[in-house]
Structures are given as C-alpha cells and as structure tokens.
Short mmCIF file of N, CA and C in Angstrom, two decimals:
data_model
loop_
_atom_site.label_atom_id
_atom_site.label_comp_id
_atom_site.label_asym_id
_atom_site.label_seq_id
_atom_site.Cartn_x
_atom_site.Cartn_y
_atom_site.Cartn_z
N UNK S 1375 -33.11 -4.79 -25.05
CA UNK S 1375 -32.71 -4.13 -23.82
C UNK S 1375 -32.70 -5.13 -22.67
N UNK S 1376 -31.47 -5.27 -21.63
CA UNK S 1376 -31.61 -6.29 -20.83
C UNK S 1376 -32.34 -5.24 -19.17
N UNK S 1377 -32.82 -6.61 -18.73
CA UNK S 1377 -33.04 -6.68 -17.44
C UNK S 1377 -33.25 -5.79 -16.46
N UNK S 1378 -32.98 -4.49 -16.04
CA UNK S 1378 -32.10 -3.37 -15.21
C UNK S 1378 -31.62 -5.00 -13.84
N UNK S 1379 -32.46 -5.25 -13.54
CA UNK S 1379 -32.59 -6.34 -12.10
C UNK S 1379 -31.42 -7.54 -12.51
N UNK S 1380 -31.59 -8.07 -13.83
CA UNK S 1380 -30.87 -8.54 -14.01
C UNK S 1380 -28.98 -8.04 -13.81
N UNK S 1381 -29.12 -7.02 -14.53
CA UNK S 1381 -28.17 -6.16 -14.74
C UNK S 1381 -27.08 -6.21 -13.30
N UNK S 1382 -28.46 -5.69 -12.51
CA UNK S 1382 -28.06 -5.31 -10.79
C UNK S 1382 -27.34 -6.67 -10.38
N UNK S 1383 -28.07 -7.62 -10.89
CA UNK S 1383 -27.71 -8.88 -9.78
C UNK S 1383 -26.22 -9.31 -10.59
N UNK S 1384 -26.11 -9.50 -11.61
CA UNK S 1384 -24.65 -9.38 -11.97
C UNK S 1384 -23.55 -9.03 -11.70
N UNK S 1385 -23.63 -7.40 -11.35
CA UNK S 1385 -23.29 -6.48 -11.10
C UNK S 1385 -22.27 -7.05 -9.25
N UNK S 1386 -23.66 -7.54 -8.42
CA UNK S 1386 -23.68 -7.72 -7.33
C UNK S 1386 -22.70 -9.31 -7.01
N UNK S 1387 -22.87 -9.69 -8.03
CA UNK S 1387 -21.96 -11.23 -7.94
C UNK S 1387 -20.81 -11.20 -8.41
N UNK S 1388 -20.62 -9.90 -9.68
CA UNK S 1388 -19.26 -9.86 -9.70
C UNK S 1388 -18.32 -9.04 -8.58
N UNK S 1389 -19.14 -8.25 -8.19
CA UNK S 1389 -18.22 -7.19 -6.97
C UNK S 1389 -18.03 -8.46 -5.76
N UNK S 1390 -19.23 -9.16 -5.47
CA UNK S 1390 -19.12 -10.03 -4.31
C UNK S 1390 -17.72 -10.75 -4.28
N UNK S 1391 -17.87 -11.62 -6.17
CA UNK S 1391 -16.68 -12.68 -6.11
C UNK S 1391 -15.48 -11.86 -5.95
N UNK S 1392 -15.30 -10.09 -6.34
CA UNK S 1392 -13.88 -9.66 -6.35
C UNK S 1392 -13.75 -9.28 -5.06
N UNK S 1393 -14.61 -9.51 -4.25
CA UNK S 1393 -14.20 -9.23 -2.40
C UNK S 1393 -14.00 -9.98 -2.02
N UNK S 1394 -14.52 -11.38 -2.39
CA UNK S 1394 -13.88 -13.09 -2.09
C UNK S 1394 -12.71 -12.84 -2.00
N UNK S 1395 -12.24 -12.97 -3.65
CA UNK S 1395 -11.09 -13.11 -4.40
C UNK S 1395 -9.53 -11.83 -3.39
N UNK S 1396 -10.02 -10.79 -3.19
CA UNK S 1396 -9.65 -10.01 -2.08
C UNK S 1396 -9.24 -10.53 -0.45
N UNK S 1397 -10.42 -10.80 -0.13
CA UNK S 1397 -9.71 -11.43 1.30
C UNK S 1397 -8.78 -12.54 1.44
N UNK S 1398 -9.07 -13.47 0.05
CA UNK S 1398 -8.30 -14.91 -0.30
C UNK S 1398 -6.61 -14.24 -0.36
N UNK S 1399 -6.72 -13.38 -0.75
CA UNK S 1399 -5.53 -12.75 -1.06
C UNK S 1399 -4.58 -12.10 -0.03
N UNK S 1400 -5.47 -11.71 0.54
CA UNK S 1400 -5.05 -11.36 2.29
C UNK S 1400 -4.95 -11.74 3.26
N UNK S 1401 -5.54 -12.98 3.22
CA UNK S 1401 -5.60 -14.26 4.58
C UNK S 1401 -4.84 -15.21 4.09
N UNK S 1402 -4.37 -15.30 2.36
CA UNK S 1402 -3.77 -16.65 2.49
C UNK S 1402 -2.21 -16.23 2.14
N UNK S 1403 -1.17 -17.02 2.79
CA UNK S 1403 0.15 -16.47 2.11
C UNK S 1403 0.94 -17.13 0.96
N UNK S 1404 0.23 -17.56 0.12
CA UNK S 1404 0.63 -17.57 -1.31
C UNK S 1404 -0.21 -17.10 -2.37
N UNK S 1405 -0.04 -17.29 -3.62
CA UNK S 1405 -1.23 -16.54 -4.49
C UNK S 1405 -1.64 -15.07 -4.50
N UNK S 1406 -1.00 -14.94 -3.72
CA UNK S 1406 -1.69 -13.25 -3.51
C UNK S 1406 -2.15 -12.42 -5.18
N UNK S 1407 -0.59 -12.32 -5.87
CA UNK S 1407 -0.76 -11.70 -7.34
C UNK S 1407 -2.04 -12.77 -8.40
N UNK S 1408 -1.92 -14.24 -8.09
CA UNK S 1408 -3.15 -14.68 -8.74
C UNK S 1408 -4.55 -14.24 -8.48
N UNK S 1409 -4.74 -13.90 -7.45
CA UNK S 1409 -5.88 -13.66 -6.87
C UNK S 1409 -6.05 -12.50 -7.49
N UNK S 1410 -5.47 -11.59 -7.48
CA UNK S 1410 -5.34 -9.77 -7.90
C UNK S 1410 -5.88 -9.83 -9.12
N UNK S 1411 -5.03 -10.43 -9.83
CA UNK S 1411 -5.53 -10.77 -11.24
C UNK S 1411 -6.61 -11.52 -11.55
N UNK S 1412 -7.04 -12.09 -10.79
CA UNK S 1412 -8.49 -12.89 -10.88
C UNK S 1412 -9.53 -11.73 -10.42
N UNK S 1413 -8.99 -10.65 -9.99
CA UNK S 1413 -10.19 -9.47 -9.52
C UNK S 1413 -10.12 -8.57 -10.66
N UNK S 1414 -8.96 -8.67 -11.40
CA UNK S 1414 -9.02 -7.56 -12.81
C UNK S 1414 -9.60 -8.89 -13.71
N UNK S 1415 -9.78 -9.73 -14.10
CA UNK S 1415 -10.74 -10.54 -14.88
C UNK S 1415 -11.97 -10.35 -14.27
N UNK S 1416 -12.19 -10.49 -13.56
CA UNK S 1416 -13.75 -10.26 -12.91
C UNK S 1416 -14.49 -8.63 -13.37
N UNK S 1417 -13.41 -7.61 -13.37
CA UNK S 1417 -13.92 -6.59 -13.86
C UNK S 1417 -14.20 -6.61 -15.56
N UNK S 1418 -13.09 -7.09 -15.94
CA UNK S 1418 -12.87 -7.46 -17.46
C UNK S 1418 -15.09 -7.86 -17.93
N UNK S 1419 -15.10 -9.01 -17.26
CA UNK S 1419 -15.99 -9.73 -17.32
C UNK S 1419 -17.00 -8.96 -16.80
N UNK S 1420 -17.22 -8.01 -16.03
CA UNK S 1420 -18.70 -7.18 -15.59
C UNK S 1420 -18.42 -5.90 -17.04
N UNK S 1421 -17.78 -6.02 -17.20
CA UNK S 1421 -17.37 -4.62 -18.66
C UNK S 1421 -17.90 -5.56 -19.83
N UNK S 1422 -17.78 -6.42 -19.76
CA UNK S 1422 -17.79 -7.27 -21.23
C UNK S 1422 -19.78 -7.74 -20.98
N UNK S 1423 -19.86 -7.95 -19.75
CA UNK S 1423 -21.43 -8.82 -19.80
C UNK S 1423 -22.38 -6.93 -19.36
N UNK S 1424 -22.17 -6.73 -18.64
CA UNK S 1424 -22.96 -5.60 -18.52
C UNK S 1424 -22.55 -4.06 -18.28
N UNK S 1425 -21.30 -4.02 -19.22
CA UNK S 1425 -21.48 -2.59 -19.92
C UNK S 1425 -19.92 -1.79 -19.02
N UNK S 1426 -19.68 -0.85 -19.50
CA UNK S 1426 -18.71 0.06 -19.06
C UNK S 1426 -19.16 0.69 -17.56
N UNK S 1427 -20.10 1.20 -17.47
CA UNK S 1427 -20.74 1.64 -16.27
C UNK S 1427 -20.89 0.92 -15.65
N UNK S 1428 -21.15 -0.25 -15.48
CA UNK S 1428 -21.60 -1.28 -14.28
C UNK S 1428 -20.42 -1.86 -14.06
N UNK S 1429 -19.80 -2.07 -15.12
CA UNK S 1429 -18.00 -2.33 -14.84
C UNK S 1429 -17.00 -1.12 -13.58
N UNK S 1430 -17.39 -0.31 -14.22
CA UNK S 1430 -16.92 1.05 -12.98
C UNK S 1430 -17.37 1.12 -12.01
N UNK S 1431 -19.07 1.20 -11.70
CA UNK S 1431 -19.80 0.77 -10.09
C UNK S 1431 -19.26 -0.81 -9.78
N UNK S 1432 -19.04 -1.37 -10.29
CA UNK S 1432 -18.56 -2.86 -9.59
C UNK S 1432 -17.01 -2.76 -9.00
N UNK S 1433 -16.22 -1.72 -9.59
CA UNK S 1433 -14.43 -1.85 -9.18
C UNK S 1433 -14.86 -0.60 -8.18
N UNK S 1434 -15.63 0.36 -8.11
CA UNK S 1434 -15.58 1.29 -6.89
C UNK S 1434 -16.04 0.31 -5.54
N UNK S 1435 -17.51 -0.17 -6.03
CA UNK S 1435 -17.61 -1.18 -4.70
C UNK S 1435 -17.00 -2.01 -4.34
N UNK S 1436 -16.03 -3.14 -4.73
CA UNK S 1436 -15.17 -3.80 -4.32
C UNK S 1436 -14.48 -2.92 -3.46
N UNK S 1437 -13.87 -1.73 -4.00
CA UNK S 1437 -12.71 -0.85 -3.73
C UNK S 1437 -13.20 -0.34 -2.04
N UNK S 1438 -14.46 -0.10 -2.24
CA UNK S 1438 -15.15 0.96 -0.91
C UNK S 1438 -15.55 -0.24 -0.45
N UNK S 1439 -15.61 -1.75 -0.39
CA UNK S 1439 -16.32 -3.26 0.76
C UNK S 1439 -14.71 -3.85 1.17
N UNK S 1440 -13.94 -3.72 0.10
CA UNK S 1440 -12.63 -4.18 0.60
C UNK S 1440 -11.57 -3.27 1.92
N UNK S 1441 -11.97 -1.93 1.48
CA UNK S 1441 -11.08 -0.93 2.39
C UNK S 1441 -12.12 -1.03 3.79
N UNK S 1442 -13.62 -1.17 4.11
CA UNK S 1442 -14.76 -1.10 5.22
C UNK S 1442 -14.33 -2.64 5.93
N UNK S 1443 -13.53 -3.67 5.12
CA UNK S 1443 -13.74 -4.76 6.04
C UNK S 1443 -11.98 -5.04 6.20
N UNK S 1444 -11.31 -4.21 6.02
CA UNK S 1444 -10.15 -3.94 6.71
C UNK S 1444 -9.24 -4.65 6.00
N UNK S 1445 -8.90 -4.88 4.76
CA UNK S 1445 -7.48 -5.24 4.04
C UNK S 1445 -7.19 -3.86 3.55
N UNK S 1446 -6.53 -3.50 4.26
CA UNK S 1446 -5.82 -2.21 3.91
C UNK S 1446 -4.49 -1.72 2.82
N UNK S 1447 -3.90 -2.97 2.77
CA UNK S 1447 -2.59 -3.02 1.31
C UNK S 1447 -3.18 -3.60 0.61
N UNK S 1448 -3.53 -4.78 0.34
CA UNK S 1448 -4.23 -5.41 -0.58
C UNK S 1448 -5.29 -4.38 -1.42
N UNK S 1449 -6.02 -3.60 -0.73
CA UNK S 1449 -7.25 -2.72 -0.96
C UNK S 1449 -6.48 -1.39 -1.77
N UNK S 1450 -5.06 -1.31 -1.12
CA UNK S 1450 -4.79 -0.29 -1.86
C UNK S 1450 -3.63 -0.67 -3.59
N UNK S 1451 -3.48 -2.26 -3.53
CA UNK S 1451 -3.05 -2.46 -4.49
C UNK S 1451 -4.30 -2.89 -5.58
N UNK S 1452 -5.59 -2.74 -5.06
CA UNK S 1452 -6.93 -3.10 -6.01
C UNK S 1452 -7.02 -1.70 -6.65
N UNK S 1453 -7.08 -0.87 -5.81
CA UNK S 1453 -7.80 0.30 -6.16
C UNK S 1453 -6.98 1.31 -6.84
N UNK S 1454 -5.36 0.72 -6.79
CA UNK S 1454 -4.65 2.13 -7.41
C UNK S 1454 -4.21 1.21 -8.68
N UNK S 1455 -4.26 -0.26 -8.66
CA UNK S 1455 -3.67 -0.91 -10.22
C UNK S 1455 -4.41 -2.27 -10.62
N UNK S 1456 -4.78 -2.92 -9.67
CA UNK S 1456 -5.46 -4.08 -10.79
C UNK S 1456 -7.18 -4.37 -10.43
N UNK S 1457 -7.81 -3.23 -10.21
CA UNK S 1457 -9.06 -2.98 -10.08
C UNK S 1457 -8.88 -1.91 -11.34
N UNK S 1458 -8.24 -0.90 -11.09
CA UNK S 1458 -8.62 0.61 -12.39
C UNK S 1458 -7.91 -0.05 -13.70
N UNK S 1459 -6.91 -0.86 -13.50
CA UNK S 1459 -6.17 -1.23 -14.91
C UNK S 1459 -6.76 -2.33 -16.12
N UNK S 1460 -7.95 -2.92 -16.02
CA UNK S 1460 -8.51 -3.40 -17.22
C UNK S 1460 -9.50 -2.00 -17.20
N UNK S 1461 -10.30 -1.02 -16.49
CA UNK S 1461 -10.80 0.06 -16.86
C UNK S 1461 -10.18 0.63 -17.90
N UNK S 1462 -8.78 1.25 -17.69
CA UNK S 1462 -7.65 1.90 -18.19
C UNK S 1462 -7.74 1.21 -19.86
N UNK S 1463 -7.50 -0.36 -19.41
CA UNK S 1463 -7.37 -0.81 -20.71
C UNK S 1463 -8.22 -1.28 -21.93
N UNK S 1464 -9.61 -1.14 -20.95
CA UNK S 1464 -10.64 -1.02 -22.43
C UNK S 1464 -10.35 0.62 -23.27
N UNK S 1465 -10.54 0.75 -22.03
CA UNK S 1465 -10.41 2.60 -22.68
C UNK S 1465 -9.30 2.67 -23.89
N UNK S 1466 -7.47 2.32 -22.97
CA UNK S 1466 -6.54 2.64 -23.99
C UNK S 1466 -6.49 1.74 -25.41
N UNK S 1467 -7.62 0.08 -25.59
CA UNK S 1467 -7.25 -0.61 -26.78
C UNK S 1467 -8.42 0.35 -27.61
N UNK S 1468 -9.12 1.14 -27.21
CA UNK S 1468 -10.13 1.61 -27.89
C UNK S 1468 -9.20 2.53 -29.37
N UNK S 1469 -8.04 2.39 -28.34
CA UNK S 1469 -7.23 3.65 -29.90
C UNK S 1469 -6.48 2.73 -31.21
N UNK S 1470 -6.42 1.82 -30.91
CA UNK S 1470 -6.53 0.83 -32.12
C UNK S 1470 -5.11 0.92 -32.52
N UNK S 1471 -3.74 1.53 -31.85
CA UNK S 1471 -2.68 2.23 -32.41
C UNK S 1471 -1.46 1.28 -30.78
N UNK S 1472 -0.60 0.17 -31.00
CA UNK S 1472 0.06 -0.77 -30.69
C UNK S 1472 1.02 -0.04 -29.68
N UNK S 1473 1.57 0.63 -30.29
CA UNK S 1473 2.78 1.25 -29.24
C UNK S 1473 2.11 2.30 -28.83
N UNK S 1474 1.04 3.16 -28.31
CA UNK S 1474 0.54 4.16 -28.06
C UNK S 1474 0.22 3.19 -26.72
N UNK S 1475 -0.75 2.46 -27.17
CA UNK S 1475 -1.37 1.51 -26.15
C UNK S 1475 -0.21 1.02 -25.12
N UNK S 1476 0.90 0.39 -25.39
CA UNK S 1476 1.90 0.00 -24.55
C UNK S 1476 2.55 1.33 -24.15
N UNK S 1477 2.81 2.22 -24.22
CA UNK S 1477 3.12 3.63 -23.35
C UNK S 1477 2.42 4.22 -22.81
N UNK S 1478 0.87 4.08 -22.93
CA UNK S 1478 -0.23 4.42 -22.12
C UNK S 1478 -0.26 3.95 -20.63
N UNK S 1479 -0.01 2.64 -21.24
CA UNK S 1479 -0.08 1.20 -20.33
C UNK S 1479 0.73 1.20 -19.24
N UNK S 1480 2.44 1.42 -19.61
CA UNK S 1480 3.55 1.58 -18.61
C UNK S 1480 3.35 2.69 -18.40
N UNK S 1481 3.05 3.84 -18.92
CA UNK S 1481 2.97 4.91 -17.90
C UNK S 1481 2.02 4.97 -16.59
N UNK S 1482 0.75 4.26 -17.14
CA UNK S 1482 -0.44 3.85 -15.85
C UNK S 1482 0.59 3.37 -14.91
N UNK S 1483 0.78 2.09 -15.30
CA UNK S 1483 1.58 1.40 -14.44
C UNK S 1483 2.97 1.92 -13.60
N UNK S 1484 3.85 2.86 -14.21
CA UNK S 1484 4.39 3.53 -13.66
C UNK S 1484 3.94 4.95 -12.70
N UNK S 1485 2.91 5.69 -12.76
CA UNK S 1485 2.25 6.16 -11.87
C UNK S 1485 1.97 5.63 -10.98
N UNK S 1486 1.04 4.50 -11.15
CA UNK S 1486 0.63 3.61 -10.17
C UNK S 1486 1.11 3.44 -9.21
N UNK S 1487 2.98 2.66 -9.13
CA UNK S 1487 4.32 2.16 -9.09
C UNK S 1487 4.48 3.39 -8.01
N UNK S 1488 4.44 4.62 -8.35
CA UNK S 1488 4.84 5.86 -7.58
C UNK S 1488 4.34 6.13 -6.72
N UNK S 1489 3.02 6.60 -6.90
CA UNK S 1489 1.45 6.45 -5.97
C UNK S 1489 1.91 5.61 -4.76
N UNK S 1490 1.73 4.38 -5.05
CA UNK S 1490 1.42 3.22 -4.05
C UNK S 1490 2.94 3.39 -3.29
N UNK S 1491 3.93 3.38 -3.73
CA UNK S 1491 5.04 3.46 -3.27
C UNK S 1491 5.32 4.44 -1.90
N UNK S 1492 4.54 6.21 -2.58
CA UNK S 1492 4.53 7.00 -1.31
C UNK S 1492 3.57 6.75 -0.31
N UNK S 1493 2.31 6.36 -0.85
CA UNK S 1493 1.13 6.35 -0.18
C UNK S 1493 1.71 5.47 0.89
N UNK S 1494 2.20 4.07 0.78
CA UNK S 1494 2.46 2.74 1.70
C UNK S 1494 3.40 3.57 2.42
N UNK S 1495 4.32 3.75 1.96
CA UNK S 1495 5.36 4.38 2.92
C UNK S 1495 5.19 5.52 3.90
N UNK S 1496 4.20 6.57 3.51
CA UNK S 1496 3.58 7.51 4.87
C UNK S 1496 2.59 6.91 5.33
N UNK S 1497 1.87 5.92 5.05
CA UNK S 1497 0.68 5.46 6.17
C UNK S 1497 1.08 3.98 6.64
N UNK S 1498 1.99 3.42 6.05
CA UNK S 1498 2.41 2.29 6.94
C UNK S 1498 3.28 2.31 7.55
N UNK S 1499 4.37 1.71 6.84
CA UNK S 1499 6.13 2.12 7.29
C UNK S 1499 6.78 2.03 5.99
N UNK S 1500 8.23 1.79 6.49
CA UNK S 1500 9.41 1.99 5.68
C UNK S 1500 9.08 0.64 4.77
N UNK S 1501 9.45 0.88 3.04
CA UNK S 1501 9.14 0.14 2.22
C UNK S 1501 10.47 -0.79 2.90
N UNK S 1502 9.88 -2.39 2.99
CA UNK S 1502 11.34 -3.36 2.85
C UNK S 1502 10.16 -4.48 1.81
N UNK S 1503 11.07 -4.44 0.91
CA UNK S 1503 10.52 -5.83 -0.26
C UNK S 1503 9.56 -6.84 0.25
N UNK S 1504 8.68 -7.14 1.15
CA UNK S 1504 8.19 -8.46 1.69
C UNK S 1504 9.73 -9.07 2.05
N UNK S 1505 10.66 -8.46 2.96
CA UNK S 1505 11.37 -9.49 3.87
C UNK S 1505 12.21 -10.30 3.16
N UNK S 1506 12.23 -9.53 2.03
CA UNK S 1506 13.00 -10.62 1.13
C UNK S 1506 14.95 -10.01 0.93
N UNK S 1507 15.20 -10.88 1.13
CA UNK S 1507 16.58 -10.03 0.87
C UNK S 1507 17.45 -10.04 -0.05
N UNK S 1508 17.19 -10.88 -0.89
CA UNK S 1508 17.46 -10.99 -2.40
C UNK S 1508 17.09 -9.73 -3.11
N UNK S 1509 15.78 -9.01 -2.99
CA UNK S 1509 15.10 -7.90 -3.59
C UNK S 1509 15.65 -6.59 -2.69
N UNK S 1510 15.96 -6.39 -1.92
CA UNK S 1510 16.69 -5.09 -1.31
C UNK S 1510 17.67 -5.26 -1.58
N UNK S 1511 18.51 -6.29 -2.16
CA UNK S 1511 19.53 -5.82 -2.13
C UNK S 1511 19.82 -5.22 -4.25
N UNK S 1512 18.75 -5.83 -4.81
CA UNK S 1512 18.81 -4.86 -5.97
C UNK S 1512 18.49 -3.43 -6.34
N UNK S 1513 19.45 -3.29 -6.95
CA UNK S 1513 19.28 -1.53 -7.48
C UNK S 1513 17.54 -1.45 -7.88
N UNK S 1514 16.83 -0.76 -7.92
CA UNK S 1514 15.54 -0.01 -8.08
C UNK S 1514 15.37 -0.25 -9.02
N UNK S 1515 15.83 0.60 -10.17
CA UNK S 1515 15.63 0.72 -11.52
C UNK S 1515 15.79 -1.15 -12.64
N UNK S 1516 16.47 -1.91 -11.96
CA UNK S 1516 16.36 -3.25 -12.05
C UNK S 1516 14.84 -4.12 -11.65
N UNK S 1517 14.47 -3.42 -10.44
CA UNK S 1517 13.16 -4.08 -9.78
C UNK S 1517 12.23 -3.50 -10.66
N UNK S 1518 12.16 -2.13 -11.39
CA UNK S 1518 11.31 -1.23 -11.97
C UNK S 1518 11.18 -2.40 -13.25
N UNK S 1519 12.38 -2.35 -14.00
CA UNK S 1519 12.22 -3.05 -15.58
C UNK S 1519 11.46 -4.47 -15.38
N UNK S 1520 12.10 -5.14 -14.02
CA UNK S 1520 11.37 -6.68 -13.93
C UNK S 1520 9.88 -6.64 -13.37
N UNK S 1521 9.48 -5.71 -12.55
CA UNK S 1521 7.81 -5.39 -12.72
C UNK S 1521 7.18 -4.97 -13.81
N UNK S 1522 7.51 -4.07 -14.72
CA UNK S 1522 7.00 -3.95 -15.91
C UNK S 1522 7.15 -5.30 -17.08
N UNK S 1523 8.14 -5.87 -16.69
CA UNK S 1523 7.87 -7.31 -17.69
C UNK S 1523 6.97 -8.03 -17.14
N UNK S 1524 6.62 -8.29 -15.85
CA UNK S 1524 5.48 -8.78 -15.19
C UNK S 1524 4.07 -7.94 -15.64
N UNK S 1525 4.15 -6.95 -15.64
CA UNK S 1525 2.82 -6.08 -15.94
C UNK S 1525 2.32 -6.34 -17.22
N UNK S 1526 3.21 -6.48 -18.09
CA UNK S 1526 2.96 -6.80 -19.80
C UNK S 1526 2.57 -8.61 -19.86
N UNK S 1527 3.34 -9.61 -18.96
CA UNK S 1527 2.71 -10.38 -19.12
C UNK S 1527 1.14 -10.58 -18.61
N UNK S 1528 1.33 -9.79 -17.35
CA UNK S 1528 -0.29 -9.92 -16.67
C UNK S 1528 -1.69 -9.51 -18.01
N UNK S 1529 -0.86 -8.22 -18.45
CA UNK S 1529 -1.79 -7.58 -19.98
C UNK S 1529 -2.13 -8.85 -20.76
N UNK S 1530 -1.08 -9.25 -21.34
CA UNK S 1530 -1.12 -10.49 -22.49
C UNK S 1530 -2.10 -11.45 -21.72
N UNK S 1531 -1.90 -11.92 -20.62
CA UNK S 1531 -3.05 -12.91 -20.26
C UNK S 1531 -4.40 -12.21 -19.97
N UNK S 1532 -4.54 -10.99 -19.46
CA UNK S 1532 -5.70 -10.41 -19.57
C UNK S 1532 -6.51 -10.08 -20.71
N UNK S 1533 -5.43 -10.20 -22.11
CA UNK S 1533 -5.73 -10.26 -23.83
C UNK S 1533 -6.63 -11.01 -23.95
N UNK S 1534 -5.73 -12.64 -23.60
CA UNK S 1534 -6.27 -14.26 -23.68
C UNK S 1534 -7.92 -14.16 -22.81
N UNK S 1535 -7.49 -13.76 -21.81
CA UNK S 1535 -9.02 -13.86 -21.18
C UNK S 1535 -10.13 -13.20 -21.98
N UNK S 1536 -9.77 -11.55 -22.50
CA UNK S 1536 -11.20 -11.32 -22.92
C UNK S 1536 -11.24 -11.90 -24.54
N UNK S 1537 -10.62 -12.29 -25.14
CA UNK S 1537 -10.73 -13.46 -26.02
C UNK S 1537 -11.57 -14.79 -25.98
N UNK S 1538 -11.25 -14.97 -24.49
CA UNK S 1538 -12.33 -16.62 -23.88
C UNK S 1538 -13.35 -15.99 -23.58
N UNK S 1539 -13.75 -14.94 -23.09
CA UNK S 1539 -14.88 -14.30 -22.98
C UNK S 1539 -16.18 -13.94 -24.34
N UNK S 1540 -14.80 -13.43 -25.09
CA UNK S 1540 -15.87 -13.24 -26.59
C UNK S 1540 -15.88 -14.37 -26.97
N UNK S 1541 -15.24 -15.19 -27.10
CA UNK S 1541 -15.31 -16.55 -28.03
C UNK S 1541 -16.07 -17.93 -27.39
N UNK S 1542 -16.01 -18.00 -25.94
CA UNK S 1542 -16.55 -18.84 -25.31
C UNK S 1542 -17.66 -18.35 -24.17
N UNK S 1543 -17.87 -17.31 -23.42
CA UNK S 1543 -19.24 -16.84 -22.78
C UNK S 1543 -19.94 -15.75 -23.57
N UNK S 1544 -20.21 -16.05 -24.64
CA UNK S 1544 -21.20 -15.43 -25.10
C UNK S 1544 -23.00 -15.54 -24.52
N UNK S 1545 -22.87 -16.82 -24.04
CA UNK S 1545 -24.15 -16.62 -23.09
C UNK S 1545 -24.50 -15.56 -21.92
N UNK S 1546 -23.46 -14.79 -21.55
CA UNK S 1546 -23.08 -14.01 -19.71
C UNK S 1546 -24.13 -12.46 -21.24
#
C-alpha cells in the first residue's frame, strides 16, 4: 500500500506542472497545442503512477486553478478535451474492441468540437479561425475531417507515451 502523503504530493506536482504547462500555453504565441498535450500526458501519468482517482482530482484541479487565475479559452479547451480525453481514454481502451474504441473516441471528440464551439461563441464572440484566412475560407466539414486526423494522431502519440511510461518509469 503506498504512502496516502506520498500519494498527495504527486498528485500536487502533477496538477501544479499542468497549470505551468497551461499558462505557457496562454502567454506564449506558439506551441499552444504542444503544451495541451503535454497537460493530457501529465494526466496520463498521475492515472498510471497514482491511480484513476487521483488522476480525476488532479484534471478537476488544474481545471478549477486554471479557470481562478484567468485563462479563460485555454481553460476551456483543458476542461472540455485534453484534460477529460486521456480520462475518456483509459476508460474507452478498457473495452479491448479497436473500432469501438475509435468511434467512442471521435464521437468524444466530436461532442467536444460542438460544446466548445457554442460555449466560445455565446461567451466570447463570433468564431473567426485565429485570424487566419486560409481556414475561413474552408468549408466546415473539411476543417471537421482535418481536426479529427489531428485528434487520432494526438491519440497515437498519447499510445507511445503510456508505453514509455510502462516500459521506462516504472520507478513513478
């Protein structure tokens, strides 16, 4: 049986580094999606070293220290997809069944996609792509298919990671 104290302080260094990893993401203007994904490994990694539950109290507190110290999009792209989505995905590899798992997966992700979409748009403003005008000027359902090929690669490297996790921190 480990630690409880131990447990806690883990617990407390991984939420810390995913509020780092959070503001880095919000103060700096590149990296943003690396960073994101460096906060869904960090959860990966509090699930894998101290348990499903401390994995879930660690992505709520990020979620509730990130929204109190004022990144407000960023906070809401943690908390509606790459904070809950390695949750999602211990849960959905638990079914052991390939294409179940990948329709689980895009459907999260397509909820998600919806969610965040209305939410930003009644509490901020009018969705425009990040200013980009290459991306407004594509049809939707084009931007939809090329985020979901992004989402599946983000998965596949989130695979690789908890792979380096079992195979190489077996000490954590």
């Amino acid at each position: 049986m480990k630690n409880k104290s131990n447990l806690i302080s883990k617990g407390g260094l991984f939420t810390g580094l995913s509020v780092i990893f959070l503001y880095l993401s919000f103060i700096l203007p590149t990296n943003k999606l690396g960073f994101l994904i460096l906060t869904s490994a960090l959860i990966i990694l509090t699930i894998k070293t101290i348990g499903f539950t401390g994995g879930l109290l660690s992505y709520i507190s990020t979620g509730v220290l990130s929204l109190i110290i004022g990144l407000k999009s960023i906070s809401l792209a943690y908390v509606s997809l790459f904070g809950l989505y390695p949750i999602i995905k211990y849960k959905v590899e638990g079914l052991r069944n390939i294409f179940l798992e990948i329709l689980l997966k895009l459907l999260f992700l397509n909820l998600s996609l919806f969610l965040n979409y209305y939410i930003y748009k009644s509490l901020f403003m009018d969705i425009n792509l990040m200013n980009m005008d290459l991306l407004n000027k594509l049809p939707i359902p084009l931007i939809i298919i090329f985020i979901q090929g992004v989402f599946l690669l983000m998965d596949y490297i989130l695979t690789l990671i908890i792979q380096f996790i079992n195979e190489k921190l077996k000490f954590l």
